[in-house]
Amino acid sequence: MPAPANPPRVIGHRGARSTAPENTLAGLRQAVAEGASWVEFDVKLTSDGHPVLIHDETVDRTTNGKGKVAEMSLADIRALDAGGWFGRRFAGEKVPTLDEALELMSGLAMGFNLEIKPCPGREVETAKVALERVRALWPSFRATPVISSFQHASLAAARDAVPGLPRGLLAERLPADWKKLAEELGCSFIHPGTRALTREEVAAVKAAGYPMLVWTVNEPARARELTAWGVDSIITDSPAAILAALQ
Ligand code: G3P
Ligand code: MG
């Protein structure tokens, strides 16, 4: 059984999305350079079943290629440049495999929130494969990660695959039945979006004893407000700025 997860106040979103291409190894390193000790990243499966770090259903926005992730093999995806679109100095960055990301993060003594972001229809398979890689590769002496998803089928599959790894219930907006869902899916963290999040909602979640990781907060004043309300961790594109705001 892993140690309880203890995410820090500030977590880099897709690495450090404001200053480095999202979901790349350069982005994970950038988060550390900005002082973050944890990152959030998104995992999908290639057509041949390999877990890779990418957010969208297509590679169009974040690489120099075109096409659906679910229809591209690992070799297809690895041939793309995932950094040049963001800035010339990032040209040559690849879409990382989950294995590469885990190896880098362990080497840097980082922690992470892995978001299972399945292509439609692959909710269970993506969770199973990603959890199996974490179980096999993530050293027990490193920080216990949090596994999150918007997809309830993925959370259930993650629970069944590696029950001991803590899970976070992701939602654009805190659902009215969040507690029932968390209990059903065995989620011990709650991850609402912050656009409409209220002080009363934070108080209710905290009173029930659940840690809250909220996203995506890039405004220092909002980060301070949410922290004052009792939110535990802020997921941000700009870790340096939000760490400075919360000093
Ligand atoms: O996990 C928090 C956040 O990343 C969820 O939204 O679309 O940025 O993956 P998205
Ligand atoms: Mg995400």
CSV table of C-alpha atoms and ligand atoms in Angstrom, one decimal:
chain,number,residue,atom,x,y,z
A,1,MET,CA,0.0,0.0,0.0
A,2,PRO,CA,1.6,3.3,-1.0
A,3,ALA,CA,2.0,6.2,1.5
A,4,PRO,CA,-0.9,8.7,1.5
A,5,ALA,CA,-0.7,11.3,-1.4
A,6,ASN,CA,0.4,14.7,-0.2
A,7,PRO,CA,0.2,17.1,-3.1
A,8,PRO,CA,1.8,20.6,-2.6
A,9,ARG,CA,0.1,24.0,-2.7
A,10,VAL,CA,1.0,24.5,-6.4
A,11,ILE,CA,1.0,22.0,-9.3
A,12,GLY,CA,2.2,22.8,-12.8
A,13,HIS,CA,-0.6,22.3,-15.4
A,14,ARG,CA,0.4,20.1,-18.3
A,15,GLY,CA,4.0,20.9,-17.1
A,16,ALA,CA,4.3,24.6,-17.1
A,17,ARG,CA,1.9,25.5,-19.9
A,18,SER,CA,2.6,29.3,-20.0
A,19,THR,CA,6.3,29.0,-20.5
A,20,ALA,CA,6.9,25.6,-22.2
A,21,PRO,CA,5.0,23.4,-24.7
A,22,GLU,CA,2.3,21.5,-22.8
A,23,ASN,CA,2.7,17.8,-22.0
A,24,THR,CA,6.3,17.6,-23.0
A,25,LEU,CA,9.5,16.6,-21.1
A,26,ALA,CA,10.7,20.2,-21.5
A,27,GLY,CA,7.5,21.3,-19.8
A,28,LEU,CA,8.0,19.0,-16.9
A,29,ARG,CA,11.5,20.3,-16.5
A,30,GLN,CA,10.3,23.9,-16.8
A,31,ALA,CA,7.8,23.3,-13.9
A,32,VAL,CA,10.7,22.2,-11.7
A,33,ALA,CA,12.8,25.2,-12.9
A,34,GLU,CA,9.9,27.4,-11.7
A,35,GLY,CA,9.9,25.8,-8.3
A,36,ALA,CA,7.0,23.4,-8.7
A,37,SER,CA,7.5,20.0,-7.1
A,38,TRP,CA,4.4,18.4,-8.8
A,39,VAL,CA,2.9,18.5,-12.3
A,40,GLU,CA,-0.4,17.5,-13.8
A,41,PHE,CA,-0.4,15.9,-17.3
A,42,ASP,CA,-2.8,14.1,-19.6
A,43,VAL,CA,-2.6,10.6,-20.9
A,44,LYS,CA,-4.1,9.0,-24.0
A,45,LEU,CA,-3.4,5.8,-25.9
A,46,THR,CA,-2.0,5.5,-29.4
A,47,SER,CA,-3.7,3.2,-31.9
A,48,ASP,CA,-1.3,0.5,-30.9
A,49,GLY,CA,-2.0,0.9,-27.2
A,50,HIS,CA,0.9,3.0,-25.9
A,51,PRO,CA,0.2,5.6,-23.3
A,52,VAL,CA,1.5,9.1,-24.3
A,53,LEU,CA,1.2,12.6,-22.9
A,54,ILE,CA,-1.2,14.6,-25.0
A,55,HIS,CA,-4.4,16.6,-24.3
A,56,ASP,CA,-6.4,16.9,-27.4
A,57,GLU,CA,-8.1,14.1,-29.5
A,58,THR,CA,-6.0,15.2,-32.4
A,59,VAL,CA,-2.3,16.1,-32.7
A,60,ASP,CA,-3.1,19.2,-34.7
A,61,ARG,CA,-2.8,21.9,-32.0
A,62,THR,CA,0.2,20.7,-30.2
A,63,THR,CA,2.4,19.2,-32.9
A,64,ASN,CA,3.4,19.8,-36.5
A,65,GLY,CA,1.2,16.9,-37.6
A,66,LYS,CA,-2.4,16.3,-38.3
A,67,GLY,CA,-4.7,13.4,-37.3
A,68,LYS,CA,-6.5,11.6,-34.5
A,69,VAL,CA,-4.4,10.2,-31.7
A,70,ALA,CA,-6.5,7.1,-31.6
A,71,GLU,CA,-5.7,6.4,-35.2
A,72,MET,CA,-2.0,7.0,-35.0
A,73,SER,CA,0.6,4.5,-33.9
A,74,LEU,CA,3.3,5.3,-31.4
A,75,ALA,CA,5.8,5.5,-34.4
A,76,ASP,CA,3.5,8.0,-36.2
A,77,ILE,CA,3.2,10.2,-33.1
A,78,ARG,CA,6.9,10.0,-32.3
A,79,ALA,CA,7.8,11.3,-35.7
A,80,LEU,CA,6.1,14.6,-34.8
A,81,ASP,CA,7.5,17.8,-33.3
A,82,ALA,CA,5.6,18.7,-30.2
A,83,GLY,CA,7.7,21.8,-29.3
A,84,GLY,CA,8.4,24.0,-32.4
A,85,TRP,CA,4.8,25.3,-32.5
A,86,PHE,CA,5.4,26.8,-29.0
A,87,GLY,CA,8.8,28.3,-29.6
A,88,ARG,CA,11.9,27.7,-31.7
A,89,ARG,CA,14.0,26.7,-28.8
A,90,PHE,CA,11.6,23.8,-28.1
A,91,ALA,CA,11.8,22.5,-31.7
A,92,GLY,CA,12.5,18.7,-31.6
A,93,GLU,CA,10.5,18.0,-28.5
A,94,LYS,CA,8.6,14.7,-28.9
A,95,VAL,CA,5.2,13.7,-27.6
A,96,PRO,CA,6.5,11.8,-24.5
A,97,THR,CA,5.6,8.2,-23.6
A,98,LEU,CA,4.3,7.8,-20.1
A,99,ASP,CA,7.3,5.6,-19.4
A,100,GLU,CA,9.7,8.5,-20.3
A,101,ALA,CA,7.7,11.0,-18.2
A,102,LEU,CA,7.8,8.7,-15.2
A,103,GLU,CA,11.5,8.1,-15.6
A,104,LEU,CA,12.2,11.9,-15.8
A,105,MET,CA,10.0,12.7,-12.9
A,106,SER,CA,11.5,10.1,-10.6
A,107,GLY,CA,15.0,11.3,-11.6
A,108,LEU,CA,13.9,14.9,-10.7
A,109,ALA,CA,12.2,13.7,-7.4
A,110,MET,CA,8.9,15.2,-8.6
A,111,GLY,CA,5.4,14.1,-7.8
A,112,PHE,CA,2.5,14.1,-10.3
A,113,ASN,CA,-1.2,14.1,-10.9
A,114,LEU,CA,-1.9,11.8,-13.9
A,115,GLU,CA,-5.1,12.7,-15.7
A,116,ILE,CA,-6.6,9.8,-17.6
A,117,LYS,CA,-7.9,11.6,-20.7
A,118,PRO,CA,-9.2,8.7,-22.9
A,119,CYS,CA,-10.2,9.0,-26.5
A,120,PRO,CA,-13.9,8.2,-26.8
A,121,GLY,CA,-14.6,4.5,-26.3
A,122,ARG,CA,-11.2,3.8,-24.7
A,123,GLU,CA,-12.0,4.9,-21.1
A,124,VAL,CA,-11.3,1.5,-19.4
A,125,GLU,CA,-8.4,0.5,-21.6
A,126,THR,CA,-6.6,3.8,-21.1
A,127,ALA,CA,-6.9,3.6,-17.3
A,128,LYS,CA,-5.8,0.0,-17.2
A,129,VAL,CA,-2.7,0.6,-19.3
A,130,ALA,CA,-1.7,3.9,-17.6
A,131,LEU,CA,-2.1,2.4,-14.1
A,132,GLU,CA,-0.1,-0.7,-15.1
A,133,ARG,CA,2.8,1.5,-16.2
A,134,VAL,CA,2.7,3.6,-13.0
A,135,ARG,CA,2.5,0.4,-10.9
A,136,ALA,CA,5.5,-1.1,-12.8
A,137,LEU,CA,7.7,1.9,-13.1
A,138,TRP,CA,7.0,4.4,-10.3
A,139,PRO,CA,9.3,3.8,-7.3
A,140,SER,CA,7.6,3.4,-4.0
A,141,PHE,CA,10.1,5.8,-2.4
A,142,ARG,CA,8.9,8.7,-4.5
A,143,ALA,CA,5.7,10.8,-3.8
A,144,THR,CA,2.5,8.8,-4.1
A,145,PRO,CA,0.7,10.3,-7.2
A,146,VAL,CA,-3.0,11.2,-7.6
A,147,ILE,CA,-4.8,9.6,-10.6
A,148,SER,CA,-7.7,11.8,-11.9
A,149,SER,CA,-10.3,11.7,-14.7
A,150,PHE,CA,-13.5,13.4,-15.9
A,151,GLN,CA,-14.5,9.9,-17.0
A,152,HIS,CA,-16.2,7.8,-14.4
A,153,ALA,CA,-15.5,4.6,-16.3
A,154,SER,CA,-11.8,5.5,-16.2
A,155,LEU,CA,-11.9,6.2,-12.5
A,156,ALA,CA,-13.6,2.9,-11.8
A,157,ALA,CA,-11.1,1.0,-14.0
A,158,ALA,CA,-8.2,2.8,-12.2
A,159,ARG,CA,-9.7,1.7,-8.9
A,160,ASP,CA,-10.0,-1.9,-10.0
A,161,ALA,CA,-6.5,-1.9,-11.6
A,162,VAL,CA,-4.5,-0.5,-8.7
A,163,PRO,CA,-6.8,0.2,-5.8
A,164,GLY,CA,-4.1,1.6,-3.6
A,165,LEU,CA,-3.3,4.6,-5.8
A,166,PRO,CA,-5.5,7.5,-4.8
A,167,ARG,CA,-8.0,8.9,-7.3
A,168,GLY,CA,-9.4,12.4,-7.9
A,169,LEU,CA,-12.9,13.2,-9.1
A,170,LEU,CA,-12.5,15.8,-11.9
A,171,ALA,CA,-15.4,18.0,-13.0
A,172,GLU,CA,-15.8,21.3,-14.8
A,173,ARG,CA,-18.2,22.3,-12.0
A,174,LEU,CA,-18.5,20.6,-8.6
A,175,PRO,CA,-21.5,18.2,-9.1
A,176,ALA,CA,-24.3,18.4,-6.6
A,177,ASP,CA,-23.8,14.7,-5.9
A,178,TRP,CA,-20.0,14.9,-5.6
A,179,LYS,CA,-19.9,13.0,-2.4
A,180,LYS,CA,-21.9,10.1,-3.6
A,181,LEU,CA,-19.8,9.9,-6.8
A,182,ALA,CA,-16.6,10.1,-4.8
A,183,GLU,CA,-17.8,7.2,-2.6
A,184,GLU,CA,-18.9,5.1,-5.5
A,185,LEU,CA,-15.7,5.6,-7.4
A,186,GLY,CA,-13.4,5.5,-4.4
A,187,CYS,CA,-12.1,9.0,-5.0
A,188,SER,CA,-10.3,10.6,-2.0
A,189,PHE,CA,-9.6,13.9,-3.8
A,190,ILE,CA,-12.0,16.4,-5.4
A,191,HIS,CA,-10.8,18.4,-8.5
A,192,PRO,CA,-13.4,21.0,-9.6
A,193,GLY,CA,-12.8,23.7,-12.1
A,194,THR,CA,-12.8,27.1,-10.5
A,195,ARG,CA,-14.8,29.4,-12.8
A,196,ALA,CA,-18.0,29.0,-10.8
A,197,LEU,CA,-16.6,27.5,-7.6
A,198,THR,CA,-17.9,29.2,-4.4
A,199,ARG,CA,-16.6,29.5,-0.9
A,200,GLU,CA,-19.6,27.4,0.3
A,201,GLU,CA,-18.8,24.6,-2.0
A,202,VAL,CA,-15.1,24.5,-0.8
A,203,ALA,CA,-16.3,24.6,2.8
A,204,ALA,CA,-18.7,21.6,2.2
A,205,VAL,CA,-16.0,19.5,0.5
A,206,LYS,CA,-13.5,20.4,3.2
A,207,ALA,CA,-16.0,19.7,6.0
A,208,ALA,CA,-16.4,16.2,4.6
A,209,GLY,CA,-12.7,15.7,4.9
A,210,TYR,CA,-11.7,15.7,1.2
A,211,PRO,CA,-8.6,17.5,-0.1
A,212,MET,CA,-9.3,19.7,-3.1
A,213,LEU,CA,-7.1,20.2,-6.2
A,214,VAL,CA,-8.5,23.0,-8.3
A,215,TRP,CA,-7.8,24.1,-11.9
A,216,THR,CA,-6.8,26.1,-13.8
A,217,VAL,CA,-5.8,29.2,-11.8
A,218,ASN,CA,-3.4,31.7,-13.3
A,219,GLU,CA,-4.5,34.8,-11.5
A,220,PRO,CA,-2.5,35.5,-8.3
A,221,ALA,CA,-5.5,37.1,-6.6
A,222,ARG,CA,-7.8,34.2,-7.3
A,223,ALA,CA,-5.1,31.7,-6.1
A,224,ARG,CA,-4.9,33.6,-2.8
A,225,GLU,CA,-8.7,33.7,-2.5
A,226,LEU,CA,-9.1,30.0,-3.1
A,227,THR,CA,-6.3,29.1,-0.8
A,228,ALA,CA,-7.9,31.3,1.9
A,229,TRP,CA,-11.1,29.4,1.4
A,230,GLY,CA,-9.3,26.2,2.2
A,231,VAL,CA,-8.4,24.7,-1.2
A,232,ASP,CA,-5.4,22.5,-0.8
A,233,SER,CA,-3.7,22.6,-4.2
A,234,ILE,CA,-3.8,25.0,-7.2
A,235,ILE,CA,-3.2,23.6,-10.7
A,236,THR,CA,-1.7,26.4,-12.8
A,237,ASP,CA,-0.1,27.1,-16.1
A,238,SER,CA,2.3,29.5,-14.3
A,239,PRO,CA,3.8,27.8,-11.3
A,240,ALA,CA,6.4,30.6,-10.7
A,241,ALA,CA,3.8,33.3,-10.5
A,242,ILE,CA,1.4,31.4,-8.3
A,243,LEU,CA,4.1,30.2,-6.0
A,244,ALA,CA,5.2,33.8,-5.6
A,245,ALA,CA,1.6,34.9,-5.0
A,246,LEU,CA,1.1,32.3,-2.2
A,247,GLN,CA,4.4,33.1,-0.3
B,1,G3P,O1,-6.6,18.1,-14.3
B,1,G3P,C1,-7.0,19.4,-14.3
B,1,G3P,C2,-7.1,19.9,-15.7
B,1,G3P,O2,-6.0,19.5,-16.5
B,1,G3P,C3,-8.4,19.4,-16.4
B,1,G3P,O3,-8.7,20.0,-17.6
B,1,G3P,O4,-8.7,20.0,-20.0
B,1,G3P,O5,-6.8,21.0,-18.8
B,1,G3P,O6,-7.1,18.5,-18.9
B,1,G3P,P1,-7.8,19.9,-18.9
B,2,MG,MG,-5.5,17.8,-17.7
